[in-house]
Amino acid sequence: MATIVAVVASTHHPFYYRASTSTGADRPPFADEWTRKILAFRETLTRANPDVLVMVGSDHFHQLWLDNMPQFLVGKAPFYDANWYNEEREFGLPRMTLKGHEDLSSHILRNGLDEGFDLAFSNELRIDHSITCPIITLRPEADLPIVPIYTNIFAPPLPQPSRFVQLGSALRKIIEQWPSHLRVAVIGTGHLSLELGGPRQFGPHGPDPAFDEKAVGWIANGDLDGCLREVTLDSLHSPGNATHGFMDFMLMMGVAGAGVKADHVDTLDLFHTMEAYFTWYPSGVPGISGRLS
Amino acid sequence: MSKYLLNKFLFTVDRDPELVERYREAPRELVTWWEATMANSLLNCHDGEDSTWLAFTDDERDALIARDHVRLFAMGAHPFLALTLFIAVFERDNTEPLEYQKAYGAALSGYTLPYPDIAT
C-alpha cells in the first residue's frame, strides 16, 4: 500500500513569488526573513522524498463558477496547466504545467464516492495559485505528479467545517489503502484570518491576530475538538470576510489526525495576513525515526 | 436585485484582458455592451442557448458604470471578485504600494459586521 510520508498545510500568499524573486529597491524589507522561513519549510517536504503530491486548494473563481459550482472536486487529468491571466497581472505568477497522476485520482474518486462524499471531477482543469503557491514554495522544480482537490470556500452555501475535517480523515484512509508502492505527500493551503474586498483589508497585520494565534495553536496541536467547538460557518465571518479559507486547514487537520502535533510549525506576521506553515510526518520523521529511509 | 448577474459581470470582465481595458477606458460603453451581449450568455455554450431573463436593475447598472465598489458591496456583490477587477482597473495609478487597496478598504469603513449577504 502507499505510504503518506508527509502532511503539509500552509497559507498561500500569492505575493511570495514576486517578493522572493525581486532584487534591489524592488525587494521588500521582509523578503529575506520570508525566504528563510520558506526554505526551512521546503526542507520538511524534501526530506520526506515524496513521489506524488495530493494538493488541496480552492479555485478563486477561475474555472469553477456559480452556474455549476461543485463543493468538492477532484482533478483527473494527465496534465494541469496552471495560473491565470489575472494572477499574472496582479501577482506576477508564472505559467506552469504540472503532470497529473490519473491512477491516484481514480482511486480517490472511486473510494471517496464509496465513503459517502459525492465528489465532482474534472478531466481538464487549469489550476490556480491555491495550488501553485505551495508548488513554488515547497517544490519549485514542479517535477512531481499531482492530484488536485478543490474545495468550495468562496461561494455560499458552503459545506460545514466538520465536513472538511471528515473529508480530510477519509482522504488519509483512502490514500493509505491505495495499492501502490509510492510515497505520497498531502499538501493543503488555506487562510488564517483574512479580509478581501472589505473595510479590514490590507492592514499592517491580519484582520484578527487573536484568531490567528488561536488557530495556529489548534493546528499545531491537532486540537480538532477545540477547533470544531468554536468554528462555525457563522463564526468565520468575524475574523475576516475571507476566513472561510480556514476550513482548508481544518481539512488538513483531518488528514493529520486528531491530537497529532505537527512536527514543524512556523509563522510570519506580514501585512494583510499571517503566514503559517505546518508539517506532520505520519510515517515517522525522516532520518530520525529510522522507519523511513 | 441579481447578485448573480453582478458577479457574472465582474467574473467575465476580470478574466479577459481586453474587457478590463474597455472597463477602464469607457465604463458606460462596456457595461451597456456587456448587458446587451453577455448578460444572457450561458458560459461555454453557443449563443443559440442563451438565457432569456437576466438583466440589471437601474441601480446595479449605475453602480457598475460608476465603478462604485461601495455600492456593489452594499448590494452583496462578491467582494473578492469586485476587489480583483477594481485592482486591475485602478492599481496602475498608484503613487505608492497598496495605495489603491488601502483606499478601497477605507471607503468601506462605514460597514461593520454583519456585512451584506453575498449568497446567490
XYZ file of C-alpha atoms in Angstrom:
413
model
C 0.000 0.000 0.000
C 1.013 3.611 -0.477
C 2.721 5.493 2.326
C 1.832 9.003 3.384
C 5.266 10.415 4.050
C 4.239 13.987 4.832
C 1.136 16.043 5.539
C 1.750 19.708 4.865
C -0.533 22.680 5.498
C 0.125 26.332 4.836
C -1.248 29.649 3.821
C -0.900 30.536 0.141
C 0.304 34.096 -0.149
C 0.363 34.968 -3.858
C 2.912 37.751 -3.295
C 5.657 35.348 -2.166
C 6.867 34.644 -5.692
C 7.335 38.314 -6.512
C 8.773 39.189 -3.083
C 11.289 36.360 -3.121
C 12.493 36.966 -6.689
C 12.694 40.762 -6.544
C 16.027 42.480 -6.121
C 17.443 45.884 -5.268
C 14.986 48.659 -4.491
C 12.071 46.423 -5.503
C 12.839 43.870 -2.802
C 10.559 44.398 0.216
C 12.210 44.538 3.652
C 10.509 41.352 4.829
C 11.593 39.266 1.812
C 14.786 37.842 3.325
C 13.125 36.564 6.500
C 10.186 35.226 4.485
C 12.526 33.366 2.136
C 14.458 31.853 5.043
C 11.255 30.516 6.555
C 10.104 29.122 3.236
C 13.428 27.358 2.630
C 13.172 25.698 6.050
C 9.580 24.733 5.280
C 10.600 23.374 1.862
C 13.193 21.166 3.521
C 10.450 19.452 5.537
C 8.944 18.186 2.278
C 12.241 17.483 0.531
C 13.446 15.214 3.326
C 10.248 13.149 3.094
C 11.204 12.318 -0.506
C 7.673 12.073 -1.944
C 6.805 10.561 -5.331
C 3.375 12.116 -5.784
C 1.567 15.114 -4.293
C -2.117 15.338 -3.399
C -2.805 19.078 -3.438
C -5.820 20.584 -1.649
C -6.804 24.125 -2.541
C -9.721 26.279 -3.634
C -10.324 27.743 -7.067
C -10.632 31.524 -6.789
C -13.458 31.873 -9.330
C -11.244 30.924 -12.229
C -12.658 27.775 -13.775
C -15.344 26.948 -11.221
C -18.262 29.343 -11.385
C -21.705 29.998 -9.974
C -23.533 28.369 -12.901
C -22.150 24.980 -11.928
C -20.402 25.051 -8.565
C -19.044 21.861 -7.009
C -18.420 21.662 -3.261
C -15.522 19.207 -3.540
C -13.847 18.385 -6.850
C -11.002 16.023 -7.739
C -8.920 16.574 -10.857
C -8.299 13.541 -13.044
C -6.152 14.537 -15.971
C -2.705 13.697 -17.333
C -1.647 17.352 -17.128
C -2.743 20.539 -15.410
C -1.915 23.887 -16.878
C -1.656 26.450 -14.157
C -2.119 30.083 -13.255
C -4.418 32.541 -14.944
C -4.146 35.887 -16.675
C -5.437 37.783 -13.643
C -2.835 36.055 -11.429
C -0.056 37.028 -13.825
C -1.472 40.541 -13.856
C -1.848 41.015 -10.111
C 0.834 38.771 -8.615
C 3.329 38.206 -11.426
C 2.853 34.437 -11.184
C 4.398 32.348 -13.959
C 2.505 29.984 -16.243
C 3.178 26.352 -15.344
C 2.237 22.853 -16.472
C 2.142 20.069 -13.909
C 1.847 16.364 -14.526
C -1.168 14.560 -13.154
C -1.393 11.124 -11.539
C -4.568 9.674 -13.004
C -4.381 6.354 -11.193
C -4.392 8.022 -7.785
C -7.125 10.422 -8.952
C -9.281 7.440 -9.938
C -8.618 5.716 -6.645
C -9.602 8.811 -4.643
C -12.733 9.381 -6.720
C -13.988 5.791 -6.550
C -13.284 5.355 -2.871
C -14.397 8.860 -1.934
C -17.754 8.193 -3.566
C -17.997 4.879 -1.760
C -17.155 6.593 1.549
C -20.127 8.954 1.157
C -18.521 12.006 -0.475
C -20.261 12.881 -3.730
C -17.104 14.200 -5.334
C -17.214 16.116 -8.591
C -14.411 15.564 -11.068
C -12.682 17.374 -13.897
C -10.743 15.936 -16.835
C -9.478 19.370 -17.938
C -8.602 21.604 -15.045
C -6.480 24.722 -15.078
C -5.307 25.172 -11.523
C -4.708 28.445 -9.743
C -2.477 29.920 -7.061
C -4.081 27.974 -4.215
C -2.155 25.009 -5.621
C 0.725 26.679 -7.462
C 1.795 28.781 -4.454
C 2.739 25.651 -2.476
C 4.429 24.252 -5.588
C 6.510 27.436 -5.731
C 7.297 27.405 -2.012
C 7.698 23.652 -1.443
C 8.674 22.058 -4.761
C 9.723 24.754 -7.220
C 11.074 22.113 -9.594
C 7.399 21.279 -10.209
C 8.549 17.812 -11.197
C 6.187 15.536 -9.267
C 2.776 14.374 -10.479
C -0.167 15.807 -8.583
C -3.799 15.122 -7.775
C -5.556 18.464 -7.271
C -8.560 18.598 -4.946
C -10.651 21.753 -4.843
C -12.986 22.780 -2.050
C -15.625 25.490 -2.081
C -14.732 28.131 0.494
C -15.884 31.078 -1.648
C -19.451 30.676 -2.832
C -22.158 30.129 -0.203
C -23.799 27.825 0.636
C -20.611 26.145 1.849
C -20.179 22.709 3.425
C -19.940 22.727 7.214
C -16.469 22.867 8.819
C -16.953 19.363 10.160
C -17.391 18.138 6.591
C -13.957 19.456 5.656
C -12.470 17.553 8.606
C -14.347 14.388 7.623
C -13.087 14.633 4.048
C -9.541 15.016 5.334
C -9.890 11.931 7.514
C -11.354 9.989 4.596
C -8.521 11.070 2.295
C -5.984 9.816 4.809
C -7.629 6.393 4.889
C -8.223 6.245 1.119
C -4.655 7.173 0.205
C -3.232 4.687 2.706
C -5.327 1.986 1.005
C -4.046 2.835 -2.472
C -2.391 -0.293 -3.863
C 0.891 1.328 -4.798
C 4.432 1.416 -3.544
C 4.610 5.179 -3.989
C 5.309 7.758 -1.308
C 2.538 10.332 -1.107
C 2.618 13.802 0.405
C -0.691 15.534 1.070
C -0.371 19.306 0.838
C -3.188 21.756 1.500
C -3.401 25.503 1.656
C -5.905 27.845 3.231
C -6.031 31.042 5.221
C -5.917 32.284 8.748
C -7.905 35.481 9.330
C -8.251 37.302 6.038
C -10.285 40.150 4.616
C -10.606 40.695 0.866
C -12.736 43.461 -0.566
C -13.903 44.691 2.829
C -13.080 47.506 5.266
C -10.446 45.499 7.167
C -8.297 44.539 4.167
C -4.588 45.237 3.731
C -3.897 46.288 7.296
C -0.478 46.062 8.955
C -1.375 42.549 10.202
C -4.079 40.032 9.515
C -7.510 41.371 10.450
C -7.768 39.273 13.638
C -4.420 38.420 15.298
C -6.204 36.841 18.277
C -7.963 34.381 15.970
C -4.672 33.678 14.202
C -2.929 32.838 17.472
C -5.724 30.516 18.489
C -5.887 28.907 15.049
C -2.149 28.230 14.937
C -2.492 26.503 18.320
C -5.352 24.324 17.093
C -3.402 23.252 14.015
C -0.030 22.774 15.724
C -1.595 20.599 18.419
C -4.094 18.787 16.223
C -6.796 20.182 18.504
C -9.785 19.307 16.374
C -12.136 19.248 19.362
C -11.265 22.795 20.363
C -11.373 23.968 16.783
C -14.721 22.377 15.959
C -16.194 23.692 19.221
C -15.523 27.291 18.218
C -15.550 27.354 14.426
C -18.846 27.538 12.575
C -19.846 28.897 9.187
C -21.222 31.952 11.026
C -18.262 32.434 13.361
C -15.786 32.608 10.475
C -17.231 35.930 9.304
C -15.912 37.622 12.419
C -12.118 37.223 11.877
C -12.407 38.491 8.288
C -14.694 38.047 5.312
C -12.384 35.562 3.540
C -11.607 33.484 6.631
C -13.724 30.561 5.431
C -10.491 29.506 3.740
C -9.506 28.332 7.219
C -11.661 25.280 6.543
C -8.933 24.001 4.205
C -6.630 23.995 7.243
C -9.322 22.019 9.065
C -9.374 19.521 6.212
C -5.615 19.120 6.615
C -6.049 18.631 10.364
C -8.369 15.780 9.406
C -5.634 14.290 7.242
C -3.047 14.649 10.011
C -5.359 13.171 12.639
C -6.942 14.366 15.877
C -4.479 15.076 18.640
C -1.411 14.724 16.443
C 1.071 17.537 16.965
C 2.790 18.974 13.921
C 6.498 18.217 13.564
C 7.215 21.616 12.025
C 5.402 24.829 12.971
C 6.337 28.304 11.825
C 4.576 31.618 11.302
C 5.369 35.008 9.837
C 3.413 38.118 10.691
C 3.007 40.039 7.438
C 0.908 42.952 6.305
C -2.563 41.829 5.290
C -2.302 38.308 6.723
C -0.320 35.983 8.955
C 1.585 33.265 7.178
C 1.648 29.813 8.805
C 3.484 26.614 7.918
C 2.930 23.113 9.313
C 4.330 19.662 8.517
C 3.444 16.295 10.026
C 5.253 13.018 9.385
C 2.635 10.244 9.789
C 5.200 7.532 8.992
C 7.933 8.892 11.223
C 10.329 11.798 10.961
C 12.644 11.089 8.023
C 16.180 10.428 9.136
C 15.256 10.368 12.819
C 12.819 7.562 13.488
C 14.589 5.083 11.262
C 11.221 3.949 9.969
C 11.775 5.636 6.645
C 14.920 5.758 4.632
C -31.736 42.517 -7.469
C -29.377 39.996 -9.047
C -26.194 39.366 -7.135
C -25.546 36.563 -9.576
C -25.573 38.880 -12.578
C -23.345 41.447 -10.845
C -20.915 38.650 -10.091
C -21.148 37.360 -13.660
C -20.133 40.790 -14.929
C -17.195 41.028 -12.506
C -16.124 37.454 -13.265
C -16.216 37.623 -17.049
C -14.654 41.077 -17.336
C -11.878 40.339 -14.835
C -10.712 37.255 -16.734
C -10.455 38.997 -20.113
C -7.610 41.462 -20.696
C -9.476 43.287 -23.462
C -12.612 43.759 -21.374
C -10.587 45.012 -18.405
C -9.120 47.746 -20.609
C -12.521 48.663 -22.025
C -13.931 48.891 -18.500
C -11.109 51.219 -17.537
C -11.384 53.445 -20.598
C -15.138 53.574 -21.221
C -17.183 52.014 -18.414
C -20.606 53.106 -19.696
C -19.946 51.704 -23.151
C -18.580 48.459 -21.744
C -21.421 47.900 -19.276
C -24.042 48.655 -21.920
C -22.376 46.339 -24.427
C -21.930 43.596 -21.827
C -25.569 43.654 -20.749
C -26.718 43.508 -24.367
C -24.380 40.721 -25.461
C -23.077 38.755 -22.491
C -25.522 39.004 -19.606
C -27.601 36.157 -21.003
C -24.753 34.160 -22.447
C -24.708 30.677 -20.965
C -20.982 30.233 -20.468
C -19.398 27.570 -22.651
C -22.494 27.346 -24.875
C -23.147 28.800 -28.330
C -25.485 31.791 -28.470
C -28.448 29.689 -29.563
C -28.657 28.519 -25.949
C -28.646 31.981 -24.348
C -30.715 32.563 -21.234
C -33.779 34.765 -21.614
C -34.250 36.500 -18.290
C -31.116 38.184 -16.948
C -30.976 41.992 -16.674
C -29.534 44.571 -14.303
C -31.711 46.828 -12.218
C -31.082 50.523 -12.797
C -29.145 50.735 -9.521
C -26.922 47.804 -10.446
C -26.174 49.167 -13.889
C -25.403 52.615 -12.462
C -23.089 51.189 -9.790
C -21.116 49.250 -12.406
C -20.869 52.261 -14.725
C -19.767 54.429 -11.786
C -17.289 51.689 -10.758
C -18.633 52.298 -7.256
C -17.309 49.401 -5.174
C -19.039 50.674 -2.029
C -22.472 50.366 -3.651
C -21.556 46.976 -5.070
C -20.518 45.846 -1.582
C -23.866 47.031 -0.221
C -25.671 45.062 -2.925
C -23.908 41.855 -1.913
C -21.648 41.532 -4.948
C -18.870 39.080 -4.148
C -16.113 41.164 -2.516
C -13.294 39.034 -3.930
C -14.500 39.466 -7.497
C -15.021 43.195 -7.085
C -11.624 43.714 -5.462
C -9.748 41.756 -8.098
C -11.303 43.575 -11.036
C -11.034 47.017 -9.455
C -7.359 46.458 -8.645
C -6.863 45.626 -12.318
C -8.564 48.848 -13.339
C -7.088 51.251 -10.799
C -3.887 49.899 -9.228
C -1.732 51.158 -12.104
C -2.462 54.703 -10.939
C -0.850 54.087 -7.528
C 1.828 56.527 -6.452
C 2.880 54.239 -3.587
C 2.471 50.485 -2.938
C -1.027 49.373 -1.903
C -2.361 52.947 -2.166
C -5.483 51.891 -4.039
C -6.041 48.765 -1.950
C -5.939 50.747 1.287
C -8.224 53.461 -0.080
C -10.635 50.752 -1.249
C -10.871 49.409 2.300
C -11.119 52.871 3.857
C -14.063 53.724 1.609
C -15.897 50.761 3.202
C -15.123 51.841 6.768
C -18.788 52.554 7.488
C -19.552 48.845 7.364
C -19.471 46.675 10.457
C -20.448 43.045 10.879
C -22.580 41.514 9.638
C -21.634 42.581 6.122
C -24.234 42.396 3.350
C -25.118 38.815 2.464
C -23.204 37.525 -0.571
C -25.117 34.255 -1.003
C -26.507 33.899 -4.519
